[in-house]
mmCIF file with all atom_site columns, N, CA and C in Angstrom:
data_model
loop_
_atom_site.group_PDB
_atom_site.id
_atom_site.type_symbol
_atom_site.label_atom_id
_atom_site.label_alt_id
_atom_site.label_comp_id
_atom_site.label_asym_id
_atom_site.label_entity_id
_atom_site.label_seq_id
_atom_site.pdbx_PDB_ins_code
_atom_site.Cartn_x
_atom_site.Cartn_y
_atom_site.Cartn_z
_atom_site.occupancy
_atom_site.B_iso_or_equiv
_atom_site.pdbx_formal_charge
_atom_site.auth_seq_id
_atom_site.auth_comp_id
_atom_site.auth_asym_id
_atom_site.auth_atom_id
_atom_site.pdbx_PDB_model_num
ATOM 1   N N  . MET P 1 1  ? 0.797   -1.185 0.000   1.00 54.00 ? 1  MET P N  1
ATOM 2   C CA . MET P 1 1  ? 0.000   0.000  0.000   1.00 54.00 ? 1  MET P CA 1
ATOM 3   C C  . MET P 1 1  ? 0.849   1.263  0.000   1.00 54.00 ? 1  MET P C  1
ATOM 4   N N  . GLY P 1 2  ? 2.058   1.196  0.598   1.00 52.00 ? 2  GLY P N  1
ATOM 5   C CA . GLY P 1 2  ? 2.909   2.370  0.706   1.00 52.00 ? 2  GLY P CA 1
ATOM 6   C C  . GLY P 1 2  ? 3.722   2.639  -0.548  1.00 52.00 ? 2  GLY P C  1
ATOM 7   N N  . ALA P 1 3  ? 3.654   1.788  -1.549  1.00 52.00 ? 3  ALA P N  1
ATOM 8   C CA . ALA P 1 3  ? 4.452   1.978  -2.762  1.00 52.00 ? 3  ALA P CA 1
ATOM 9   C C  . ALA P 1 3  ? 3.854   3.081  -3.623  1.00 52.00 ? 3  ALA P C  1
ATOM 10  N N  . GLU P 1 4  ? 4.738   3.953  -4.103  1.00 51.00 ? 4  GLU P N  1
ATOM 11  C CA . GLU P 1 4  ? 4.299   5.036  -4.997  1.00 51.00 ? 4  GLU P CA 1
ATOM 12  C C  . GLU P 1 4  ? 4.793   4.757  -6.403  1.00 51.00 ? 4  GLU P C  1
ATOM 13  N N  . THR P 1 5  ? 3.988   5.111  -7.360  1.00 50.00 ? 5  THR P N  1
ATOM 14  C CA . THR P 1 5  ? 4.416   4.958  -8.748  1.00 50.00 ? 5  THR P CA 1
ATOM 15  C C  . THR P 1 5  ? 5.065   6.251  -9.208  1.00 50.00 ? 5  THR P C  1
ATOM 16  N N  . VAL P 1 6  ? 5.820   6.174  -10.283 1.00 51.00 ? 6  VAL P N  1
ATOM 17  C CA . VAL P 1 6  ? 6.485   7.352  -10.834 1.00 51.00 ? 6  VAL P CA 1
ATOM 18  C C  . VAL P 1 6  ? 5.465   8.412  -11.200 1.00 51.00 ? 6  VAL P C  1
ATOM 19  N N  . GLY P 1 7  ? 4.324   8.019  -11.696 1.00 52.00 ? 7  GLY P N  1
ATOM 20  C CA . GLY P 1 7  ? 3.290   8.952  -12.125 1.00 52.00 ? 7  GLY P CA 1
ATOM 21  C C  . GLY P 1 7  ? 2.694   9.760  -10.979 1.00 52.00 ? 7  GLY P C  1
ATOM 22  N N  . SER P 1 8  ? 2.796   9.244  -9.751  1.00 47.00 ? 8  SER P N  1
ATOM 23  C CA . SER P 1 8  ? 2.203   9.964  -8.629  1.00 47.00 ? 8  SER P CA 1
ATOM 24  C C  . SER P 1 8  ? 3.187   10.931 -7.968  1.00 47.00 ? 8  SER P C  1
ATOM 25  N N  . GLN P 1 9  ? 4.443   10.914 -8.407  1.00 51.00 ? 9  GLN P N  1
ATOM 26  C CA . GLN P 1 9  ? 5.420   11.847 -7.861  1.00 51.00 ? 9  GLN P CA 1
ATOM 27  C C  . GLN P 1 9  ? 5.123   13.244 -8.350  1.00 51.00 ? 9  GLN P C  1
ATOM 28  N N  . GLU P 1 10 ? 5.707   14.222 -7.656  1.00 51.00 ? 10 GLU P N  1
ATOM 29  C CA . GLU P 1 10 ? 5.461   15.618 -8.028  1.00 51.00 ? 10 GLU P CA 1
ATOM 30  C C  . GLU P 1 10 ? 5.834   15.847 -9.483  1.00 51.00 ? 10 GLU P C  1
ATOM 31  N N  . LYS P 1 11 ? 4.920   16.460 -10.220 1.00 52.00 ? 11 LYS P N  1
ATOM 32  C CA . LYS P 1 11 ? 5.138   16.695 -11.644 1.00 52.00 ? 11 LYS P CA 1
ATOM 33  C C  . LYS P 1 11 ? 6.006   17.923 -11.849 1.00 52.00 ? 11 LYS P C  1
ATOM 34  N N  . GLU P 1 12 ? 6.732   17.904 -12.940 1.00 58.00 ? 12 GLU P N  1
ATOM 35  C CA . GLU P 1 12 ? 7.577   19.024 -13.324 1.00 58.00 ? 12 GLU P CA 1
ATOM 36  C C  . GLU P 1 12 ? 6.701   20.239 -13.617 1.00 58.00 ? 12 GLU P C  1
ATOM 37  N N  . LYS P 1 13 ? 7.113   21.397 -13.135 1.00 63.00 ? 13 LYS P N  1
ATOM 38  C CA . LYS P 1 13 ? 6.331   22.610 -13.398 1.00 63.00 ? 13 LYS P CA 1
ATOM 39  C C  . LYS P 1 13 ? 6.606   23.097 -14.811 1.00 63.00 ? 13 LYS P C  1
ATOM 40  N N  . VAL P 1 14 ? 5.539   23.408 -15.534 1.00 63.00 ? 14 VAL P N  1
ATOM 41  C CA . VAL P 1 14 ? 5.638   23.872 -16.913 1.00 63.00 ? 14 VAL P CA 1
ATOM 42  C C  . VAL P 1 14 ? 5.122   25.295 -16.971 1.00 63.00 ? 14 VAL P C  1
ATOM 43  N N  . LYS P 1 15 ? 5.869   26.162 -17.631 1.00 69.00 ? 15 LYS P N  1
ATOM 44  C CA . LYS P 1 15 ? 5.457   27.556 -17.759 1.00 69.00 ? 15 LYS P CA 1
ATOM 45  C C  . LYS P 1 15 ? 4.229   27.642 -18.665 1.00 69.00 ? 15 LYS P C  1
ATOM 46  N N  . VAL P 1 16 ? 3.206   28.325 -18.184 1.00 74.00 ? 16 VAL P N  1
ATOM 47  C CA . VAL P 1 16 ? 1.977   28.485 -18.953 1.00 74.00 ? 16 VAL P CA 1
ATOM 48  C C  . VAL P 1 16 ? 1.862   29.927 -19.411 1.00 74.00 ? 16 VAL P C  1
ATOM 49  N N  . GLU P 1 17 ? 1.682   30.102 -20.705 1.00 74.00 ? 17 GLU P N  1
ATOM 50  C CA . GLU P 1 17 ? 1.548   31.427 -21.305 1.00 74.00 ? 17 GLU P CA 1
ATOM 51  C C  . GLU P 1 17 ? 0.180   31.525 -21.968 1.00 74.00 ? 17 GLU P C  1
ATOM 52  N N  . PRO P 1 18 ? -0.774  32.186 -21.321 1.00 86.00 ? 18 PRO P N  1
ATOM 53  C CA . PRO P 1 18 ? -2.114  32.298 -21.918 1.00 86.00 ? 18 PRO P CA 1
ATOM 54  C C  . PRO P 1 18 ? -2.059  32.919 -23.316 1.00 86.00 ? 18 PRO P C  1
ATOM 55  N N  . ASN P 1 19 ? -2.874  32.403 -24.210 1.00 95.00 ? 19 ASN P N  1
ATOM 56  C CA . ASN P 1 19 ? -2.921  32.937 -25.572 1.00 95.00 ? 19 ASN P CA 1
ATOM 57  C C  . ASN P 1 19 ? -4.321  32.747 -26.143 1.00 95.00 ? 19 ASN P C  1
ATOM 58  N N  . ASN P 1 20 ? -4.531  33.297 -27.321 1.00 96.00 ? 20 ASN P N  1
ATOM 59  C CA . ASN P 1 20 ? -5.844  33.236 -27.974 1.00 96.00 ? 20 ASN P CA 1
ATOM 60  C C  . ASN P 1 20 ? -5.837  32.341 -29.209 1.00 96.00 ? 20 ASN P C  1
ATOM 61  N N  . VAL P 1 21 ? -4.895  31.429 -29.308 1.00 97.00 ? 21 VAL P N  1
ATOM 62  C CA . VAL P 1 21 ? -4.788  30.593 -30.506 1.00 97.00 ? 21 VAL P CA 1
ATOM 63  C C  . VAL P 1 21 ? -6.093  29.827 -30.737 1.00 97.00 ? 21 VAL P C  1
ATOM 64  N N  . ARG P 1 22 ? -6.598  29.171 -29.709 1.00 97.00 ? 22 ARG P N  1
ATOM 65  C CA . ARG P 1 22 ? -7.825  28.380 -29.878 1.00 97.00 ? 22 ARG P CA 1
ATOM 66  C C  . ARG P 1 22 ? -9.000  29.273 -30.282 1.00 97.00 ? 22 ARG P C  1
ATOM 67  N N  . LYS P 1 23 ? -9.140  30.404 -29.616 1.00 96.00 ? 23 LYS P N  1
ATOM 68  C CA . LYS P 1 23 ? -10.245 31.323 -29.902 1.00 96.00 ? 23 LYS P CA 1
ATOM 69  C C  . LYS P 1 23 ? -10.204 31.794 -31.358 1.00 96.00 ? 23 LYS P C  1
ATOM 70  N N  . VAL P 1 24 ? -9.028  32.199 -31.821 1.00 97.00 ? 24 VAL P N  1
ATOM 71  C CA . VAL P 1 24 ? -8.889  32.674 -33.205 1.00 97.00 ? 24 VAL P CA 1
ATOM 72  C C  . VAL P 1 24 ? -9.110  31.523 -34.180 1.00 97.00 ? 24 VAL P C  1
ATOM 73  N N  . ARG P 1 25 ? -8.528  30.354 -33.893 1.00 97.00 ? 25 ARG P N  1
ATOM 74  C CA . ARG P 1 25 ? -8.685  29.182 -34.768 1.00 97.00 ? 25 ARG P CA 1
ATOM 75  C C  . ARG P 1 25 ? -10.156 28.810 -34.908 1.00 97.00 ? 25 ARG P C  1
ATOM 76  N N  . GLU P 1 26 ? -10.854 28.732 -33.785 1.00 97.00 ? 26 GLU P N  1
ATOM 77  C CA . GLU P 1 26 ? -12.262 28.361 -33.834 1.00 97.00 ? 26 GLU P CA 1
ATOM 78  C C  . GLU P 1 26 ? -13.103 29.437 -34.518 1.00 97.00 ? 26 GLU P C  1
ATOM 79  N N  . GLY P 1 27 ? -12.712 30.689 -34.350 1.00 97.00 ? 27 GLY P N  1
ATOM 80  C CA . GLY P 1 27 ? -13.411 31.776 -35.038 1.00 97.00 ? 27 GLY P CA 1
ATOM 81  C C  . GLY P 1 27 ? -13.299 31.667 -36.548 1.00 97.00 ? 27 GLY P C  1
ATOM 82  N N  . LEU P 1 28 ? -12.217 31.060 -37.014 1.00 98.00 ? 28 LEU P N  1
ATOM 83  C CA . LEU P 1 28 ? -12.008 30.840 -38.444 1.00 98.00 ? 28 LEU P CA 1
ATOM 84  C C  . LEU P 1 28 ? -12.543 29.475 -38.895 1.00 98.00 ? 28 LEU P C  1
ATOM 85  N N  . LEU P 1 29 ? -13.185 28.768 -37.962 1.00 98.00 ? 29 LEU P N  1
ATOM 86  C CA . LEU P 1 29 ? -13.747 27.432 -38.222 1.00 98.00 ? 29 LEU P CA 1
ATOM 87  C C  . LEU P 1 29 ? -12.685 26.448 -38.706 1.00 98.00 ? 29 LEU P C  1
ATOM 88  N N  . LEU P 1 30 ? -11.498 26.515 -38.109 1.00 98.00 ? 30 LEU P N  1
ATOM 89  C CA . LEU P 1 30 ? -10.410 25.609 -38.451 1.00 98.00 ? 30 LEU P CA 1
ATOM 90  C C  . LEU P 1 30 ? -10.261 24.545 -37.366 1.00 98.00 ? 30 LEU P C  1
ATOM 91  N N  . SER P 1 31 ? -9.986  23.332 -37.775 1.00 98.00 ? 31 SER P N  1
ATOM 92  C CA . SER P 1 31 ? -9.666  22.282 -36.811 1.00 98.00 ? 31 SER P CA 1
ATOM 93  C C  . SER P 1 31 ? -8.194  22.410 -36.432 1.00 98.00 ? 31 SER P C  1
ATOM 94  N N  . LYS P 1 32 ? -7.815  21.744 -35.353 1.00 98.00 ? 32 LYS P N  1
ATOM 95  C CA . LYS P 1 32 ? -6.397  21.720 -34.972 1.00 98.00 ? 32 LYS P CA 1
ATOM 96  C C  . LYS P 1 32 ? -5.571  21.096 -36.099 1.00 98.00 ? 32 LYS P C  1
ATOM 97  N N  . ALA P 1 33 ? -6.124  20.060 -36.702 1.00 99.00 ? 33 ALA P N  1
ATOM 98  C CA . ALA P 1 33 ? -5.411  19.367 -37.781 1.00 99.00 ? 33 ALA P CA 1
ATOM 99  C C  . ALA P 1 33 ? -5.183  20.288 -38.975 1.00 99.00 ? 33 ALA P C  1
ATOM 100 N N  . GLU P 1 34 ? -6.184  21.087 -39.317 1.00 99.00 ? 34 GLU P N  1
ATOM 101 C CA . GLU P 1 34 ? -6.048  21.998 -40.453 1.00 99.00 ? 34 GLU P CA 1
ATOM 102 C C  . GLU P 1 34 ? -5.020  23.089 -40.148 1.00 99.00 ? 34 GLU P C  1
ATOM 103 N N  . LEU P 1 35 ? -5.071  23.641 -38.945 1.00 99.00 ? 35 LEU P N  1
ATOM 104 C CA . LEU P 1 35 ? -4.077  24.655 -38.578 1.00 99.00 ? 35 LEU P CA 1
ATOM 105 C C  . LEU P 1 35 ? -2.678  24.052 -38.579 1.00 99.00 ? 35 LEU P C  1
ATOM 106 N N  . ALA P 1 36 ? -2.551  22.849 -38.057 1.00 99.00 ? 36 ALA P N  1
ATOM 107 C CA . ALA P 1 36 ? -1.251  22.176 -38.033 1.00 99.00 ? 36 ALA P CA 1
ATOM 108 C C  . ALA P 1 36 ? -0.724  21.971 -39.452 1.00 99.00 ? 36 ALA P C  1
ATOM 109 N N  . ARG P 1 37 ? -1.605  21.554 -40.359 1.00 99.00 ? 37 ARG P N  1
ATOM 110 C CA . ARG P 1 37 ? -1.201  21.332 -41.753 1.00 99.00 ? 37 ARG P CA 1
ATOM 111 C C  . ARG P 1 37 ? -0.738  22.633 -42.382 1.00 99.00 ? 37 ARG P C  1
ATOM 112 N N  . ARG P 1 38 ? -1.516  23.702 -42.190 1.00 98.00 ? 38 ARG P N  1
ATOM 113 C CA . ARG P 1 38 ? -1.151  25.001 -42.762 1.00 98.00 ? 38 ARG P CA 1
ATOM 114 C C  . ARG P 1 38 ? 0.173   25.521 -42.203 1.00 98.00 ? 38 ARG P C  1
ATOM 115 N N  . ALA P 1 39 ? 0.388   25.305 -40.912 1.00 99.00 ? 39 ALA P N  1
ATOM 116 C CA . ALA P 1 39 ? 1.583   25.828 -40.249 1.00 99.00 ? 39 ALA P CA 1
ATOM 117 C C  . ALA P 1 39 ? 2.783   24.886 -40.375 1.00 99.00 ? 39 ALA P C  1
ATOM 118 N N  . LYS P 1 40 ? 2.558   23.694 -40.936 1.00 99.00 ? 40 LYS P N  1
ATOM 119 C CA . LYS P 1 40 ? 3.603   22.675 -41.031 1.00 99.00 ? 40 LYS P CA 1
ATOM 120 C C  . LYS P 1 40 ? 4.145   22.326 -39.636 1.00 99.00 ? 40 LYS P C  1
ATOM 121 N N  . LEU P 1 41 ? 3.191   22.128 -38.710 1.00 99.00 ? 41 LEU P N  1
ATOM 122 C CA . LEU P 1 41 ? 3.490   21.729 -37.340 1.00 99.00 ? 41 LEU P CA 1
ATOM 123 C C  . LEU P 1 41 ? 2.665   20.492 -37.026 1.00 99.00 ? 41 LEU P C  1
ATOM 124 N N  . SER P 1 42 ? 2.982   19.825 -35.940 1.00 99.00 ? 42 SER P N  1
ATOM 125 C CA . SER P 1 42 ? 2.180   18.666 -35.546 1.00 99.00 ? 42 SER P CA 1
ATOM 126 C C  . SER P 1 42 ? 0.931   19.123 -34.797 1.00 99.00 ? 42 SER P C  1
ATOM 127 N N  . VAL P 1 43 ? -0.081  18.268 -34.809 1.00 99.00 ? 43 VAL P N  1
ATOM 128 C CA . VAL P 1 43 ? -1.304  18.554 -34.062 1.00 99.00 ? 43 VAL P CA 1
ATOM 129 C C  . VAL P 1 43 ? -0.964  18.634 -32.574 1.00 99.00 ? 43 VAL P C  1
ATOM 130 N N  . LEU P 1 44 ? -0.041  17.811 -32.130 1.00 98.00 ? 44 LEU P N  1
ATOM 131 C CA . LEU P 1 44 ? 0.390   17.835 -30.727 1.00 98.00 ? 44 LEU P CA 1
ATOM 132 C C  . LEU P 1 44 ? 0.974   19.196 -30.360 1.00 98.00 ? 44 LEU P C  1
ATOM 133 N N  . THR P 1 45 ? 1.764   19.780 -31.249 1.00 98.00 ? 45 THR P N  1
ATOM 134 C CA . THR P 1 45 ? 2.330   21.106 -30.998 1.00 98.00 ? 45 THR P CA 1
ATOM 135 C C  . THR P 1 45 ? 1.225   22.144 -30.878 1.00 98.00 ? 45 THR P C  1
ATOM 136 N N  . ILE P 1 46 ? 0.246   22.106 -31.780 1.00 98.00 ? 46 ILE P N  1
ATOM 137 C CA . ILE P 1 46 ? -0.878  23.046 -31.729 1.00 98.00 ? 46 ILE P CA 1
ATOM 138 C C  . ILE P 1 46 ? -1.621  22.870 -30.409 1.00 98.00 ? 46 ILE P C  1
ATOM 139 N N  . ASP P 1 47 ? -1.859  21.632 -30.012 1.00 98.00 ? 47 ASP P N  1
ATOM 140 C CA . ASP P 1 47 ? -2.557  21.345 -28.765 1.00 98.00 ? 47 ASP P CA 1
ATOM 141 C C  . ASP P 1 47 ? -1.795  21.929 -27.572 1.00 98.00 ? 47 ASP P C  1
ATOM 142 N N  . ARG P 1 48 ? -0.500  21.729 -27.539 1.00 97.00 ? 48 ARG P N  1
ATOM 143 C CA . ARG P 1 48 ? 0.318   22.246 -26.434 1.00 97.00 ? 48 ARG P CA 1
ATOM 144 C C  . ARG P 1 48 ? 0.309   23.768 -26.396 1.00 97.00 ? 48 ARG P C  1
ATOM 145 N N  . VAL P 1 49 ? 0.410   24.397 -27.557 1.00 97.00 ? 49 VAL P N  1
ATOM 146 C CA . VAL P 1 49 ? 0.389   25.863 -27.623 1.00 97.00 ? 49 VAL P CA 1
ATOM 147 C C  . VAL P 1 49 ? -0.955  26.384 -27.130 1.00 97.00 ? 49 VAL P C  1
ATOM 148 N N  . GLU P 1 50 ? -2.043  25.754 -27.564 1.00 96.00 ? 50 GLU P N  1
ATOM 149 C CA . GLU P 1 50 ? -3.379  26.182 -27.131 1.00 96.00 ? 50 GLU P CA 1
ATOM 150 C C  . GLU P 1 50 ? -3.574  26.025 -25.628 1.00 96.00 ? 50 GLU P C  1
ATOM 151 N N  . LYS P 1 51 ? -2.882  25.072 -25.032 1.00 95.00 ? 51 LYS P N  1
ATOM 152 C CA . LYS P 1 51 ? -2.963  24.876 -23.579 1.00 95.00 ? 51 LYS P CA 1
ATOM 153 C C  . LYS P 1 51 ? -2.071  25.856 -22.825 1.00 95.00 ? 51 LYS P C  1
ATOM 154 N N  . GLY P 1 52 ? -1.322  26.673 -23.575 1.00 94.00 ? 52 GLY P N  1
ATOM 155 C CA . GLY P 1 52 ? -0.504  27.696 -22.942 1.00 94.00 ? 52 GLY P CA 1
ATOM 156 C C  . GLY P 1 52 ? 0.928   27.305 -22.659 1.00 94.00 ? 52 GLY P C  1
ATOM 157 N N  . MET P 1 53 ? 1.355   26.165 -23.166 1.00 95.00 ? 53 MET P N  1
ATOM 158 C CA . MET P 1 53 ? 2.746   25.770 -22.962 1.00 95.00 ? 53 MET P CA 1
ATOM 159 C C  . MET P 1 53 ? 3.651   26.650 -23.817 1.00 95.00 ? 53 MET P C  1
ATOM 160 N N  . ALA P 1 54 ? 4.820   26.920 -23.306 1.00 93.00 ? 54 ALA P N  1
ATOM 161 C CA . ALA P 1 54 ? 5.771   27.780 -24.009 1.00 93.00 ? 54 ALA P CA 1
ATOM 162 C C  . ALA P 1 54 ? 6.177   27.137 -25.339 1.00 93.00 ? 54 ALA P C  1
ATOM 163 N N  . CYS P 1 55 ? 6.463   27.989 -26.322 1.00 95.00 ? 55 CYS P N  1
ATOM 164 C CA . CYS P 1 55 ? 6.919   27.487 -27.617 1.00 95.00 ? 55 CYS P CA 1
ATOM 165 C C  . CYS P 1 55 ? 7.942   28.461 -28.197 1.00 95.00 ? 55 CYS P C  1
ATOM 166 N N  . ARG P 1 56 ? 8.609   28.005 -29.240 1.00 97.00 ? 56 ARG P N  1
ATOM 167 C CA . ARG P 1 56 ? 9.635   28.831 -29.880 1.00 97.00 ? 56 ARG P CA 1
ATOM 168 C C  . ARG P 1 56 ? 9.000   29.958 -30.691 1.00 97.00 ? 56 ARG P C  1
ATOM 169 N N  . MET P 1 57 ? 9.784   31.011 -30.914 1.00 96.00 ? 57 MET P N  1
ATOM 170 C CA . MET P 1 57 ? 9.311   32.146 -31.716 1.00 96.00 ? 57 MET P CA 1
ATOM 171 C C  . MET P 1 57 ? 8.925   31.694 -33.117 1.00 96.00 ? 57 MET P C  1
ATOM 172 N N  . ASP P 1 58 ? 9.679   30.770 -33.680 1.00 98.00 ? 58 ASP P N  1
ATOM 173 C CA . ASP P 1 58 ? 9.391   30.284 -35.027 1.00 98.00 ? 58 ASP P CA 1
ATOM 174 C C  . ASP P 1 58 ? 8.016   29.608 -35.077 1.00 98.00 ? 58 ASP P C  1
ATOM 175 N N  . THR P 1 59 ? 7.681   28.889 -34.019 1.00 98.00 ? 59 THR P N  1
ATOM 176 C CA . THR P 1 59 ? 6.369   28.239 -33.943 1.00 98.00 ? 59 THR P CA 1
ATOM 177 C C  . THR P 1 59 ? 5.273   29.291 -33.883 1.00 98.00 ? 59 THR P C  1
ATOM 178 N N  . LYS P 1 60 ? 5.471   30.323 -33.084 1.00 98.00 ? 60 LYS P N  1
ATOM 179 C CA . LYS P 1 60 ? 4.491   31.416 -32.997 1.00 98.00 ? 60 LYS P CA 1
ATOM 180 C C  . LYS P 1 60 ? 4.316   32.078 -34.361 1.00 98.00 ? 60 LYS P C  1
ATOM 181 N N  . ARG P 1 61 ? 5.424   32.311 -35.047 1.00 98.00 ? 61 ARG P N  1
ATOM 182 C CA . ARG P 1 61 ? 5.374   32.942 -36.372 1.00 98.00 ? 61 ARG P CA 1
ATOM 183 C C  . ARG P 1 61 ? 4.557   32.096 -37.337 1.00 98.00 ? 61 ARG P C  1
ATOM 184 N N  . LYS P 1 62 ? 4.816   30.796 -37.365 1.00 99.00 ? 62 LYS P N  1
ATOM 185 C CA . LYS P 1 62 ? 4.082   29.899 -38.259 1.00 99.00 ? 62 LYS P CA 1
ATOM 186 C C  . LYS P 1 62 ? 2.589   29.898 -37.964 1.00 99.00 ? 62 LYS P C  1
ATOM 187 N N  . ILE P 1 63 ? 2.234   29.900 -36.678 1.00 98.00 ? 63 ILE P N  1
ATOM 188 C CA . ILE P 1 63 ? 0.819   29.891 -36.298 1.00 98.00 ? 63 ILE P CA 1
ATOM 189 C C  . ILE P 1 63 ? 0.144   31.190 -36.713 1.00 98.00 ? 63 ILE P C  1
ATOM 190 N N  . ILE P 1 64 ? 0.776   32.317 -36.422 1.00 98.00 ? 64 ILE P N  1
ATOM 191 C CA . ILE P 1 64 ? 0.191   33.625 -36.768 1.00 98.00 ? 64 ILE P CA 1
ATOM 192 C C  . ILE P 1 64 ? -0.072  33.712 -38.267 1.00 98.00 ? 64 ILE P C  1
ATOM 193 N N  . LEU P 1 65 ? 0.920   33.369 -39.068 1.00 98.00 ? 65 LEU P N  1
ATOM 194 C CA . LEU P 1 65 ? 0.771   33.447 -40.523 1.00 98.00 ? 65 LEU P CA 1
ATOM 195 C C  . LEU P 1 65 ? -0.267  32.446 -41.030 1.00 98.00 ? 65 LEU P C  1
ATOM 196 N N  . SER P 1 66 ? -0.329  31.272 -40.413 1.00 98.00 ? 66 SER P N  1
ATOM 197 C CA . SER P 1 66 ? -1.287  30.250 -40.837 1.00 98.00 ? 66 SER P CA 1
ATOM 198 C C  . SER P 1 66 ? -2.725  30.613 -40.487 1.00 98.00 ? 66 SER P C  1
ATOM 199 N N  . LEU P 1 67 ? -2.887  31.525 -39.540 1.00 98.00 ? 67 LEU P N  1
ATOM 200 C CA . LEU P 1 67 ? -4.219  32.021 -39.192 1.00 98.00 ? 67 LEU P CA 1
ATOM 201 C C  . LEU P 1 67 ? -4.637  33.168 -40.100 1.00 98.00 ? 67 LEU P C  1
ATOM 202 N N  . GLY P 1 68 ? -3.776  33.496 -41.075 1.00 98.00 ? 68 GLY P N  1
ATOM 203 C CA . GLY P 1 68 ? -4.096  34.553 -42.024 1.00 98.00 ? 68 GLY P CA 1
ATOM 204 C C  . GLY P 1 68 ? -3.858  35.948 -41.476 1.00 98.00 ? 68 GLY P C  1
ATOM 205 N N  . LEU P 1 69 ? -3.056  36.036 -40.427 1.00 97.00 ? 69 LEU P N  1
ATOM 206 C CA . LEU P 1 69 ? -2.766  37.324 -39.815 1.00 97.00 ? 69 LEU P CA 1
ATOM 207 C C  . LEU P 1 69 ? -1.374  37.801 -40.200 1.00 97.00 ? 69 LEU P C  1
ATOM 208 N N  . LYS P 1 70 ? -1.108  39.061 -39.948 1.00 98.00 ? 70 LYS P N  1
ATOM 209 C CA . LYS P 1 70 ? 0.221   39.622 -40.162 1.00 98.00 ? 70 LYS P CA 1
ATOM 210 C C  . LYS P 1 70 ? 1.003   39.480 -38.865 1.00 98.00 ? 70 LYS P C  1
ATOM 211 N N  . LEU P 1 71 ? 2.320   39.449 -38.970 1.00 97.00 ? 71 LEU P N  1
ATOM 212 C CA . LEU P 1 71 ? 3.142   39.339 -37.771 1.00 97.00 ? 71 LEU P CA 1
ATOM 213 C C  . LEU P 1 71 ? 2.888   40.498 -36.814 1.00 97.00 ? 71 LEU P C  1
ATOM 214 N N  . SER P 1 72 ? 2.504   41.639 -37.352 1.00 96.00 ? 72 SER P N  1
ATOM 215 C CA . SER P 1 72 ? 2.202   42.800 -36.503 1.00 96.00 ? 72 SER P CA 1
ATOM 216 C C  . SER P 1 72 ? 0.927   42.586 -35.686 1.00 96.00 ? 72 SER P C  1
ATOM 217 N N  . ASP P 1 73 ? 0.144   41.559 -36.029 1.00 96.00 ? 73 ASP P N  1
ATOM 218 C CA . ASP P 1 73 ? -1.077  41.226 -35.280 1.00 96.00 ? 73 ASP P CA 1
ATOM 219 C C  . ASP P 1 73 ? -0.819  40.208 -34.172 1.00 96.00 ? 73 ASP P C  1
ATOM 220 N N  . ARG P 1 74 ? 0.436   39.964 -33.858 1.00 95.00 ? 74 ARG P N  1
ATOM 221 C CA . ARG P 1 74 ? 0.789   38.918 -32.906 1.00 95.00 ? 74 ARG P CA 1
ATOM 222 C C  . ARG P 1 74 ? 0.119   39.086 -31.540 1.00 95.00 ? 74 ARG P C  1
ATOM 223 N N  . ASP P 1 75 ? -0.141  40.348 -31.137 1.00 95.00 ? 75 ASP P N  1
ATOM 224 C CA . ASP P 1 75 ? -0.786  40.573 -29.838 1.00 95.00 ? 75 ASP P CA 1
ATOM 225 C C  . ASP P 1 75 ? -2.236  40.104 -29.813 1.00 95.00 ? 75 ASP P C  1
ATOM 226 N N  . LYS P 1 76 ? -2.836  39.880 -30.965 1.00 94.00 ? 76 LYS P N  1
ATOM 227 C CA . LYS P 1 76 ? -4.202  39.350 -31.026 1.00 94.00 ? 76 LYS P CA 1
ATOM 228 C C  . LYS P 1 76 ? -4.212  37.859 -30.696 1.00 94.00 ? 76 LYS P C  1
ATOM 229 N N  . VAL P 1 77 ? -3.056  37.222 -30.882 1.00 96.00 ? 77 VAL P N  1
ATOM 230 C CA . VAL P 1 77 ? -2.957  35.775 -30.678 1.00 96.00 ? 77 VAL P CA 1
ATOM 231 C C  . VAL P 1 77 ? -2.134  35.448 -29.433 1.00 96.00 ? 77 VAL P C  1
ATOM 232 N N  . PHE P 1 78 ? -0.960  36.048 -29.319 1.00 94.00 ? 78 PHE P N  1
ATOM 233 C CA . PHE P 1 78 ? -0.056  35.791 -28.200 1.00 94.00 ? 78 PHE P CA 1
ATOM 234 C C  . PHE P 1 78 ? 0.112   37.058 -27.366 1.00 94.00 ? 78 PHE P C  1
ATOM 235 N N  . LYS P 1 79 ? -0.084  36.923 -26.091 1.00 84.00 ? 79 LYS P N  1
ATOM 236 C CA . LYS P 1 79 ? 0.061   38.068 -25.197 1.00 84.00 ? 79 LYS P CA 1
ATOM 237 C C  . LYS P 1 79 ? 1.518   38.207 -24.779 1.00 84.00 ? 79 LYS P C  1
ATOM 238 N N  . GLY P 1 80 ? 1.941   39.445 -24.619 1.00 66.00 ? 80 GLY P N  1
ATOM 239 C CA . GLY P 1 80 ? 3.293   39.694 -24.115 1.00 66.00 ? 80 GLY P CA 1
ATOM 240 C C  . GLY P 1 80 ? 4.310   39.651 -25.111 1.00 66.00 ? 80 GLY P C  1
#
């Protein structure tokens, strides 16, 4: 009964960065798969970004452009 599994140990803290990727994507009636295809990223990457996990600048650039926005509109999608 006293044995702990690896999964029950304290989880690594992940930096969360709130963003509007999901809101903008859904407003354009795009699926995660379609956005991933347009951005040449994996669906898993899109999912992680939408959950607020940190990502590289290049990934942000690909997402912004794939949503049909200009890089100058980045504040509409990514805060900060």
